[in-house]
């Protein structure tokens, strides 16, 4: 597998301890690593392999785990391979470091994740609400927040209702 | 009509003569005939406020432009609420958007008509379980007509327009009056969603009085909460006079 891997990526991956990667398809690499080593990986990818583009950060709230999964999607216009770097951070206290100093667009993604999942990013320039400026409830994308219960409490229906148990 | 002897001009200095309160008895037979003609003309020339909220808005360009051409029916888009007759809610409304919609609605001049377009405005539609969108538009403002569908095709929208025109023509499209008559209930629903500090710059109660639609249901426990904003805005919990033009403009 690693024969097809560009040598520059191989050299980067070798520098990060406990990194595992998997080829999910042509030009798609799934990388799993320890949370504390992620900034180092981003720095190396950006510096050596032309990974200039952080296209998204996504967050997954696994209901059965006590951890959030954060996925950093990176693209290089030289190597033309998408790298998705997966890390896990504990749900309590739900803090992680911002990668804003490496990729400025991260500010926006981190602000969004903070709003939707409550994860706080240390060093991110702005953690104020972005879309939910008038929302006072818990971060709504958390699995522990039941939107159906909230809707039942907050809204009324017409004479008929989409709820099956009615 | 203009110089009919039955019209007594109010001596209240705050009352604008052109907009004076009309006595019920004044509605003579001639007046009714004129109203009937006015309703017919009105139904042939309608302007939709160009304000789109949900994905259903994508059906409006074909409805309004050459293919389906709602201008045949006399319906055109208009860019400002003050010059529009129809508020077309084109789909799901998030709680945040609803606030803006209410602000726009209150700025429109009567008679005004609200069309809820798409299933989302009726009962939440496919966003029925979303925390962010409201489920029934009619709780927050009076709705003349709903057009079901997700999304309704331009044919259905035209059909809705025709029905609305028919209602206006027959003098039955009077939902906007209930906003003034039951303002306390509408405001109560708005406050339940937006919190007790919700208020708009429009003095709805004074308008209700002006249009002669003030009922005992216009004022109540919910409008009483507006008292604390009376200094900041024109709104007064219980008005004791019709606003003068200078006050209303402020
Ligand atoms: S009714 Fe359908 S098309 Fe209209 S806003 Fe809702 S989801 Fe979109």
Short mmCIF file of C-alpha atoms and ligand atoms in Angstrom, two decimals:
data_model
loop_
_atom_site.label_atom_id
_atom_site.label_comp_id
_atom_site.label_asym_id
_atom_site.label_seq_id
_atom_site.Cartn_x
_atom_site.Cartn_y
_atom_site.Cartn_z
CA UNK A 1 0.00 0.00 0.00
CA UNK A 2 2.65 2.43 0.99
CA UNK A 3 4.45 1.81 -2.32
CA UNK A 4 1.87 4.02 -4.03
CA UNK A 5 2.16 6.67 -1.38
CA UNK A 6 4.14 9.69 -2.56
CA UNK A 7 7.48 9.65 -0.82
CA UNK A 8 6.97 13.09 0.64
CA UNK A 9 3.82 11.92 2.42
CA UNK A 10 5.60 8.85 3.65
CA UNK A 11 8.36 10.96 5.13
CA UNK A 12 5.80 13.21 6.83
CA UNK A 13 3.84 10.30 8.25
CA UNK A 14 6.99 8.70 9.60
CA UNK A 15 7.68 11.72 11.76
CA UNK A 16 4.38 11.50 13.63
CA UNK A 17 4.26 8.84 16.35
CA UNK A 18 1.27 6.48 16.47
CA UNK A 19 -0.08 7.55 13.11
CA UNK A 20 -2.14 5.08 11.13
CA UNK A 21 -3.34 5.64 7.64
CA UNK A 22 -5.56 3.87 5.23
CA UNK A 23 -6.18 4.43 1.54
CA UNK A 24 -9.93 4.82 1.11
CA UNK A 25 -9.70 5.14 -2.63
CA UNK A 26 -7.70 6.83 -5.32
CA UNK A 27 -6.57 10.18 -3.92
CA UNK A 28 -8.23 9.70 -0.56
CA UNK A 29 -6.25 9.01 2.56
CA UNK A 30 -7.73 8.47 5.98
CA UNK A 31 -5.27 9.27 8.72
CA UNK A 32 -5.81 8.55 12.38
CA UNK A 33 -3.52 10.07 14.95
CA UNK A 34 -3.26 11.24 18.54
CA UNK A 35 -4.94 14.60 19.18
CA UNK A 36 -1.76 16.23 20.51
CA UNK A 37 0.15 15.45 17.31
CA UNK A 38 -2.34 16.94 14.86
CA UNK A 39 -0.85 20.48 14.73
CA UNK A 40 2.54 18.96 13.96
CA UNK A 41 1.05 16.92 11.12
CA UNK A 42 -0.65 19.98 9.65
CA UNK A 43 2.56 22.01 9.84
CA UNK A 44 4.53 19.27 8.10
CA UNK A 45 1.94 18.72 5.41
CA UNK A 46 1.71 22.40 4.72
CA UNK A 47 5.45 22.97 4.72
CA UNK A 48 6.63 19.92 2.82
CA UNK A 49 3.76 18.60 0.73
CA UNK A 50 1.94 21.73 -0.39
CA UNK A 51 -1.19 21.12 1.69
CA UNK A 52 -2.36 24.71 1.53
CA UNK A 53 -6.06 24.06 1.57
CA UNK A 54 -7.99 23.16 4.71
CA UNK A 55 -11.35 22.52 3.11
CA UNK A 56 -13.34 21.68 6.22
CA UNK A 57 -13.24 20.60 9.82
CA UNK A 58 -16.07 18.32 10.79
CA UNK A 59 -17.13 17.12 14.19
CA UNK A 60 -18.93 13.90 15.08
CA UNK A 61 -20.71 13.35 18.36
CA UNK A 62 -20.65 9.57 18.79
CA UNK A 63 -23.40 8.81 21.28
CA UNK A 64 -21.67 5.67 22.58
CA UNK A 65 -18.26 7.27 23.10
CA UNK A 66 -17.15 9.86 25.58
CA UNK A 67 -15.22 11.58 22.83
CA UNK A 68 -15.87 13.90 19.94
CA UNK A 69 -14.29 12.99 16.65
CA UNK A 70 -12.77 15.91 14.76
CA UNK A 71 -11.90 15.44 11.10
CA UNK A 72 -9.60 17.84 9.27
CA UNK A 73 -9.91 17.65 5.49
CA UNK A 74 -6.83 18.82 3.63
CA UNK A 75 -6.02 19.17 -0.01
CA UNK A 76 -2.77 19.68 -1.84
CA UNK A 77 -2.70 21.07 -5.35
CA UNK A 78 0.68 19.40 -5.88
CA UNK A 79 0.05 15.91 -4.59
CA UNK A 80 -3.65 15.99 -5.44
CA UNK A 81 -4.66 13.68 -2.64
CA UNK A 82 -7.27 14.41 -0.02
CA UNK A 83 -6.15 13.72 3.51
CA UNK A 84 -8.76 13.36 6.23
CA UNK A 85 -7.06 13.51 9.61
CA UNK A 86 -9.18 12.00 12.39
CA UNK A 87 -8.60 12.74 16.05
CA UNK A 88 -10.63 12.13 19.19
CA UNK A 89 -10.96 14.59 22.03
CA UNK A 90 -12.72 13.95 25.36
CA UNK A 91 -16.25 15.38 25.58
CA UNK A 92 -15.41 16.80 28.99
CA UNK A 93 -14.06 19.46 29.07
CA UNK A 94 -14.45 19.56 25.26
CA UNK A 95 -11.47 21.77 24.52
CA UNK A 96 -8.93 21.60 21.78
CA UNK A 97 -6.29 23.89 20.30
CA UNK A 98 -7.12 26.09 17.38
CA UNK A 99 -5.19 25.54 14.16
CA UNK A 100 -5.92 29.11 13.11
CA UNK A 101 -2.21 29.97 13.16
CA UNK A 102 -1.59 27.28 10.52
CA UNK A 103 -4.73 27.69 8.43
CA UNK A 104 -6.69 30.93 8.81
CA UNK A 105 -9.95 29.48 7.42
CA UNK A 106 -10.01 27.26 10.50
CA UNK A 107 -11.40 30.22 12.44
CA UNK A 108 -14.71 29.88 10.67
CA UNK A 109 -14.95 26.10 10.98
CA UNK A 110 -14.01 26.19 14.65
CA UNK A 111 -16.57 28.87 15.37
CA UNK A 112 -19.20 26.74 13.68
CA UNK A 113 -18.25 23.63 15.65
CA UNK A 114 -18.25 25.63 18.86
CA UNK A 115 -21.76 26.81 18.11
CA UNK A 116 -23.14 23.44 17.08
CA UNK A 117 -21.27 21.08 19.45
CA UNK A 118 -19.94 23.30 22.21
CA UNK A 119 -16.27 22.38 21.62
CA UNK A 120 -14.04 25.25 22.66
CA UNK A 121 -10.94 25.97 20.59
CA UNK A 122 -8.14 27.67 22.51
CA UNK A 123 -6.54 30.41 20.46
CA UNK A 124 -9.32 30.72 17.92
CA UNK A 125 -9.94 34.40 17.17
CA UNK A 126 -13.71 34.40 17.61
CA UNK A 127 -15.87 31.93 19.50
CA UNK A 128 -19.02 34.05 19.40
CA UNK A 129 -22.23 32.56 17.96
CA UNK A 130 -22.36 32.84 14.21
CA UNK A 131 -25.74 31.67 12.89
CA UNK A 132 -27.47 30.86 16.16
CA UNK A 133 -27.13 34.39 17.51
CA UNK A 134 -30.64 34.24 18.92
CA UNK A 135 -30.56 30.70 20.25
CA UNK A 136 -30.40 30.09 23.98
CA UNK A 137 -30.64 26.30 24.15
CA UNK A 138 -27.81 23.77 24.26
CA UNK A 139 -25.60 23.23 21.19
CA UNK A 140 -28.22 21.72 18.91
CA UNK A 141 -26.11 19.17 17.06
CA UNK A 142 -25.30 17.27 20.24
CA UNK A 143 -26.87 13.82 20.23
CA UNK A 144 -28.05 14.47 23.79
CA UNK A 145 -30.29 17.30 22.53
CA UNK A 146 -33.56 15.87 21.30
CA UNK A 147 -34.98 18.16 18.68
CA UNK A 148 -38.28 16.28 18.64
CA UNK A 149 -38.75 16.86 22.38
CA UNK A 150 -37.85 20.50 21.92
CA UNK A 151 -40.32 20.87 19.04
CA UNK A 152 -43.07 19.21 21.08
CA UNK A 153 -42.44 21.61 23.96
CA UNK A 154 -42.17 24.73 21.82
CA UNK A 155 -44.58 24.45 18.91
CA UNK A 156 -48.17 23.46 18.32
CA UNK A 157 -49.50 21.48 15.37
CA UNK A 158 -52.46 21.81 13.10
CA UNK A 159 -55.34 19.39 13.75
CA UNK A 160 -53.11 16.68 12.37
CA UNK A 161 -49.47 16.13 13.20
CA UNK A 162 -46.45 14.41 11.70
CA UNK A 163 -45.77 12.56 14.96
CA UNK A 164 -46.50 8.87 14.57
CA UNK A 165 -47.44 8.22 18.19
CA UNK A 166 -50.27 10.72 18.07
CA UNK B 1 -68.96 61.13 -1.51
CA UNK B 2 -66.42 63.76 -0.70
CA UNK B 3 -68.74 66.52 0.38
CA UNK B 4 -71.56 64.38 1.65
CA UNK B 5 -73.26 66.03 4.59
CA UNK B 6 -73.16 62.88 6.68
CA UNK B 7 -69.40 63.14 7.08
CA UNK B 8 -68.43 64.97 10.17
CA UNK B 9 -64.81 65.89 10.33
CA UNK B 10 -63.33 65.10 13.70
CA UNK B 11 -62.28 68.08 15.77
CA UNK B 12 -59.40 66.11 17.28
CA UNK B 13 -56.33 68.09 16.22
CA UNK B 14 -54.27 64.92 16.03
CA UNK B 15 -56.45 63.36 13.40
CA UNK B 16 -55.25 63.67 9.90
CA UNK B 17 -58.27 64.61 7.83
CA UNK B 18 -57.31 62.40 4.94
CA UNK B 19 -57.06 59.41 7.27
CA UNK B 20 -59.89 60.25 9.64
CA UNK B 21 -61.78 57.49 11.38
CA UNK B 22 -64.81 56.49 9.42
CA UNK B 23 -68.09 56.20 11.22
CA UNK B 24 -69.89 52.89 10.63
CA UNK B 25 -73.09 54.70 9.68
CA UNK B 26 -71.27 56.41 6.88
CA UNK B 27 -71.14 53.23 4.88
CA UNK B 28 -74.05 54.11 2.70
CA UNK B 29 -75.21 52.10 -0.24
CA UNK B 30 -73.11 54.25 -2.53
CA UNK B 31 -70.14 53.62 -0.32
CA UNK B 32 -70.70 49.88 -0.55
CA UNK B 33 -70.85 50.10 -4.31
CA UNK B 34 -67.63 52.06 -4.36
CA UNK B 35 -66.00 49.53 -2.03
CA UNK B 36 -67.09 46.78 -4.37
CA UNK B 37 -65.53 48.54 -7.33
CA UNK B 38 -62.40 49.26 -5.33
CA UNK B 39 -62.12 45.61 -4.31
CA UNK B 40 -62.43 44.54 -7.92
CA UNK B 41 -59.74 46.97 -9.03
CA UNK B 42 -57.53 46.03 -6.14
CA UNK B 43 -57.71 42.34 -6.99
CA UNK B 44 -56.44 43.13 -10.49
CA UNK B 45 -53.31 44.92 -9.37
CA UNK B 46 -51.29 43.20 -6.70
CA UNK B 47 -47.69 43.52 -5.70
CA UNK B 48 -45.82 40.73 -3.96
CA UNK B 49 -43.15 41.69 -1.51
CA UNK B 50 -39.88 40.38 -2.88
CA UNK B 51 -38.92 38.48 0.22
CA UNK B 52 -38.10 34.83 -0.07
CA UNK B 53 -37.50 32.57 2.86
CA UNK B 54 -37.27 28.89 1.94
CA UNK B 55 -36.41 26.63 -0.97
CA UNK B 56 -39.90 27.16 -2.45
CA UNK B 57 -38.69 30.57 -3.61
CA UNK B 58 -37.07 28.82 -6.55
CA UNK B 59 -40.53 28.40 -8.12
CA UNK B 60 -41.10 32.14 -8.17
CA UNK B 61 -38.80 33.14 -11.03
CA UNK B 62 -40.72 30.95 -13.53
CA UNK B 63 -44.02 32.05 -11.98
CA UNK B 64 -43.26 35.70 -12.43
CA UNK B 65 -41.30 35.66 -15.67
CA UNK B 66 -42.17 34.78 -19.24
CA UNK B 67 -43.12 31.12 -18.92
CA UNK B 68 -46.02 31.43 -16.51
CA UNK B 69 -46.08 35.21 -16.40
CA UNK B 70 -48.14 36.16 -13.41
CA UNK B 71 -48.22 39.69 -14.71
CA UNK B 72 -51.11 38.48 -16.86
CA UNK B 73 -53.03 38.30 -13.61
CA UNK B 74 -51.76 41.70 -12.54
CA UNK B 75 -49.30 40.34 -10.00
CA UNK B 76 -45.78 41.68 -9.87
CA UNK B 77 -42.92 41.65 -7.41
CA UNK B 78 -42.21 44.77 -5.36
CA UNK B 79 -39.07 45.54 -3.46
CA UNK B 80 -40.33 47.31 -0.36
CA UNK B 81 -42.97 46.26 2.15
CA UNK B 82 -44.60 49.67 2.19
CA UNK B 83 -45.61 49.36 -1.45
CA UNK B 84 -46.55 45.69 -1.43
CA UNK B 85 -49.92 44.02 -1.00
CA UNK B 86 -48.96 40.37 -0.71
CA UNK B 87 -46.49 38.83 1.67
CA UNK B 88 -45.62 35.50 0.13
CA UNK B 89 -43.92 33.19 2.61
CA UNK B 90 -42.12 30.87 0.27
CA UNK B 91 -41.22 28.07 2.61
CA UNK B 92 -39.71 27.20 5.97
CA UNK B 93 -39.25 30.04 8.37
CA UNK B 94 -36.55 29.87 10.96
CA UNK B 95 -37.30 31.59 14.23
CA UNK B 96 -34.74 34.21 13.34
CA UNK B 97 -36.31 34.85 9.94
CA UNK B 98 -39.77 35.00 11.45
CA UNK B 99 -38.76 38.09 13.39
CA UNK B 100 -37.79 39.82 10.17
CA UNK B 101 -40.97 38.64 8.48
CA UNK B 102 -43.09 40.12 11.27
CA UNK B 103 -41.20 43.40 10.99
CA UNK B 104 -41.87 43.45 7.24
CA UNK B 105 -45.48 42.45 7.67
CA UNK B 106 -46.18 45.22 10.15
CA UNK B 107 -44.68 47.77 7.79
CA UNK B 108 -47.02 46.84 4.97
CA UNK B 109 -50.07 49.00 4.62
CA UNK B 110 -53.55 47.59 4.82
CA UNK B 111 -55.22 45.94 3.10
CA UNK B 112 -52.49 43.32 2.96
CA UNK B 113 -52.58 39.63 2.27
CA UNK B 114 -50.42 36.75 3.46
CA UNK B 115 -49.95 33.58 1.45
CA UNK B 116 -48.23 30.63 3.09
CA UNK B 117 -46.61 28.73 0.29
CA UNK B 118 -45.36 25.19 0.77
CA UNK B 119 -45.94 22.53 3.36
CA UNK B 120 -43.35 24.03 5.68
CA UNK B 121 -45.54 27.01 6.43
CA UNK B 122 -48.56 24.80 7.13
CA UNK B 123 -47.28 22.22 9.58
CA UNK B 124 -43.51 22.31 9.50
CA UNK B 125 -43.24 20.26 6.30
CA UNK B 126 -40.10 18.18 6.04
CA UNK B 127 -38.59 20.32 8.80
CA UNK B 128 -41.30 19.30 11.24
CA UNK B 129 -38.72 18.07 13.77
CA UNK B 130 -36.28 20.94 13.42
CA UNK B 131 -35.57 23.09 16.46
CA UNK B 132 -34.92 26.07 14.21
CA UNK B 133 -38.09 26.43 12.15
CA UNK B 134 -41.61 27.38 13.12
CA UNK B 135 -44.44 25.00 12.34
CA UNK B 136 -47.63 27.00 11.83
CA UNK B 137 -47.42 30.39 10.24
CA UNK B 138 -50.96 31.39 11.22
CA UNK B 139 -49.97 31.58 14.89
CA UNK B 140 -47.79 34.61 14.28
CA UNK B 141 -49.67 36.48 11.58
CA UNK B 142 -53.04 36.02 9.90
CA UNK B 143 -52.82 33.94 6.74
CA UNK B 144 -55.29 34.39 3.89
CA UNK B 145 -54.35 31.36 1.94
CA UNK B 146 -52.08 28.35 2.08
CA UNK B 147 -50.69 26.67 -0.99
CA UNK B 148 -49.77 23.07 -0.17
CA UNK B 149 -46.94 21.23 -1.84
CA UNK B 150 -43.25 20.72 -1.44
CA UNK B 151 -42.68 22.76 -3.42
CA UNK B 152 -45.85 23.91 -5.18
CA UNK B 153 -45.43 24.12 -8.93
CA UNK B 154 -45.97 27.46 -10.66
CA UNK B 155 -49.38 26.23 -11.80
CA UNK B 156 -50.38 25.73 -8.17
CA UNK B 157 -49.04 29.14 -7.24
CA UNK B 158 -51.03 30.74 -10.06
CA UNK B 159 -54.08 28.85 -8.89
CA UNK B 160 -53.48 30.25 -5.42
CA UNK B 161 -53.15 33.75 -6.82
CA UNK B 162 -56.44 33.33 -8.67
CA UNK B 163 -58.13 32.18 -5.48
CA UNK B 164 -56.75 35.14 -3.59
CA UNK B 165 -57.90 37.51 -6.32
CA UNK B 166 -61.33 35.95 -6.13
CA UNK B 167 -61.43 36.40 -2.36
CA UNK B 168 -60.33 40.02 -2.63
CA UNK B 169 -62.89 40.62 -5.34
CA UNK B 170 -65.62 39.27 -3.09
CA UNK B 171 -64.36 41.32 -0.17
CA UNK B 172 -63.48 38.19 1.83
CA UNK B 173 -59.72 38.56 2.08
CA UNK B 174 -59.90 40.29 5.43
CA UNK B 175 -57.39 38.28 7.43
CA UNK B 176 -55.21 41.35 7.97
CA UNK B 177 -57.96 42.89 10.09
CA UNK B 178 -57.71 40.06 12.60
CA UNK B 179 -54.10 41.00 13.29
CA UNK B 180 -55.40 44.24 14.77
CA UNK B 181 -58.49 42.72 16.32
CA UNK B 182 -56.57 39.89 18.04
CA UNK B 183 -53.21 41.58 18.37
CA UNK B 184 -52.77 40.44 21.95
CA UNK B 185 -52.98 36.78 20.97
CA UNK B 186 -50.59 37.16 18.04
CA UNK B 187 -48.16 39.09 20.19
CA UNK B 188 -48.49 36.40 22.87
CA UNK B 189 -47.44 33.71 20.38
CA UNK B 190 -44.55 35.86 19.24
CA UNK B 191 -43.43 36.47 22.80
CA UNK B 192 -43.67 32.75 23.63
CA UNK B 193 -41.08 32.17 20.93
CA UNK B 194 -38.90 35.27 21.12
CA UNK B 195 -39.08 36.03 24.82
CA UNK B 196 -40.89 38.72 26.80
CA UNK B 197 -38.66 41.48 25.46
CA UNK B 198 -39.92 41.09 21.92
CA UNK B 199 -41.24 44.31 20.43
CA UNK B 200 -41.32 45.94 17.02
CA UNK B 201 -41.02 49.61 16.11
CA UNK B 202 -44.51 49.58 14.61
CA UNK B 203 -47.24 50.91 16.87
CA UNK B 204 -49.79 48.24 16.06
CA UNK B 205 -52.24 49.33 18.72
CA UNK B 206 -52.38 52.89 17.44
CA UNK B 207 -52.83 51.53 13.92
CA UNK B 208 -55.66 49.32 15.12
CA UNK B 209 -57.32 52.34 16.60
CA UNK B 210 -56.71 54.28 13.45
CA UNK B 211 -58.27 51.62 11.25
CA UNK B 212 -61.12 51.29 13.75
CA UNK B 213 -60.25 47.67 14.45
CA UNK B 214 -59.47 48.03 18.13
CA UNK B 215 -61.36 45.39 20.10
CA UNK B 216 -61.06 44.16 23.66
CA UNK B 217 -58.83 41.38 22.27
CA UNK B 218 -56.37 43.86 20.78
CA UNK B 219 -55.02 44.73 24.20
CA UNK B 220 -54.24 42.38 27.03
CA UNK B 221 -51.60 40.84 29.22
CA UNK B 222 -49.14 40.51 26.32
CA UNK B 223 -49.42 44.04 25.03
CA UNK B 224 -48.98 45.19 28.64
CA UNK B 225 -45.39 43.93 28.40
CA UNK B 226 -44.75 46.53 25.72
CA UNK B 227 -45.06 49.25 28.36
CA UNK B 228 -41.37 49.20 29.17
CA UNK B 229 -40.50 50.03 25.57
CA UNK B 230 -42.97 52.87 25.29
CA UNK B 231 -40.30 55.51 25.65
CA UNK B 232 -37.91 53.88 23.24
CA UNK B 233 -40.49 53.27 20.56
CA UNK B 234 -43.85 54.72 19.78
CA UNK B 235 -45.63 51.65 21.10
CA UNK B 236 -47.88 52.27 24.04
CA UNK B 237 -49.68 49.53 25.94
CA UNK B 238 -52.99 51.37 26.03
CA UNK B 239 -53.26 54.25 23.64
CA UNK B 240 -55.35 57.23 24.59
CA UNK B 241 -55.05 59.10 21.36
CA UNK B 242 -54.45 58.61 17.70
CA UNK B 243 -50.89 59.47 16.82
CA UNK B 244 -50.21 62.66 14.97
CA UNK B 245 -48.25 62.37 11.81
CA UNK B 246 -45.09 63.73 13.43
CA UNK B 247 -45.27 61.16 16.19
CA UNK B 248 -45.97 58.35 13.81
CA UNK B 249 -43.00 59.22 11.64
CA UNK B 250 -40.58 59.18 14.55
S1 LIG C 1 -42.32 23.04 1.61
FE1 LIG C 1 -40.64 21.90 0.64
S2 LIG C 1 -39.89 23.27 -0.97
FE2 LIG C 1 -41.08 24.50 0.48
S3 LIG C 1 -39.59 25.30 1.95
FE3 LIG C 1 -40.43 23.41 2.78
S4 LIG C 1 -38.99 21.85 2.15
FE4 LIG C 1 -38.62 23.61 0.86
#
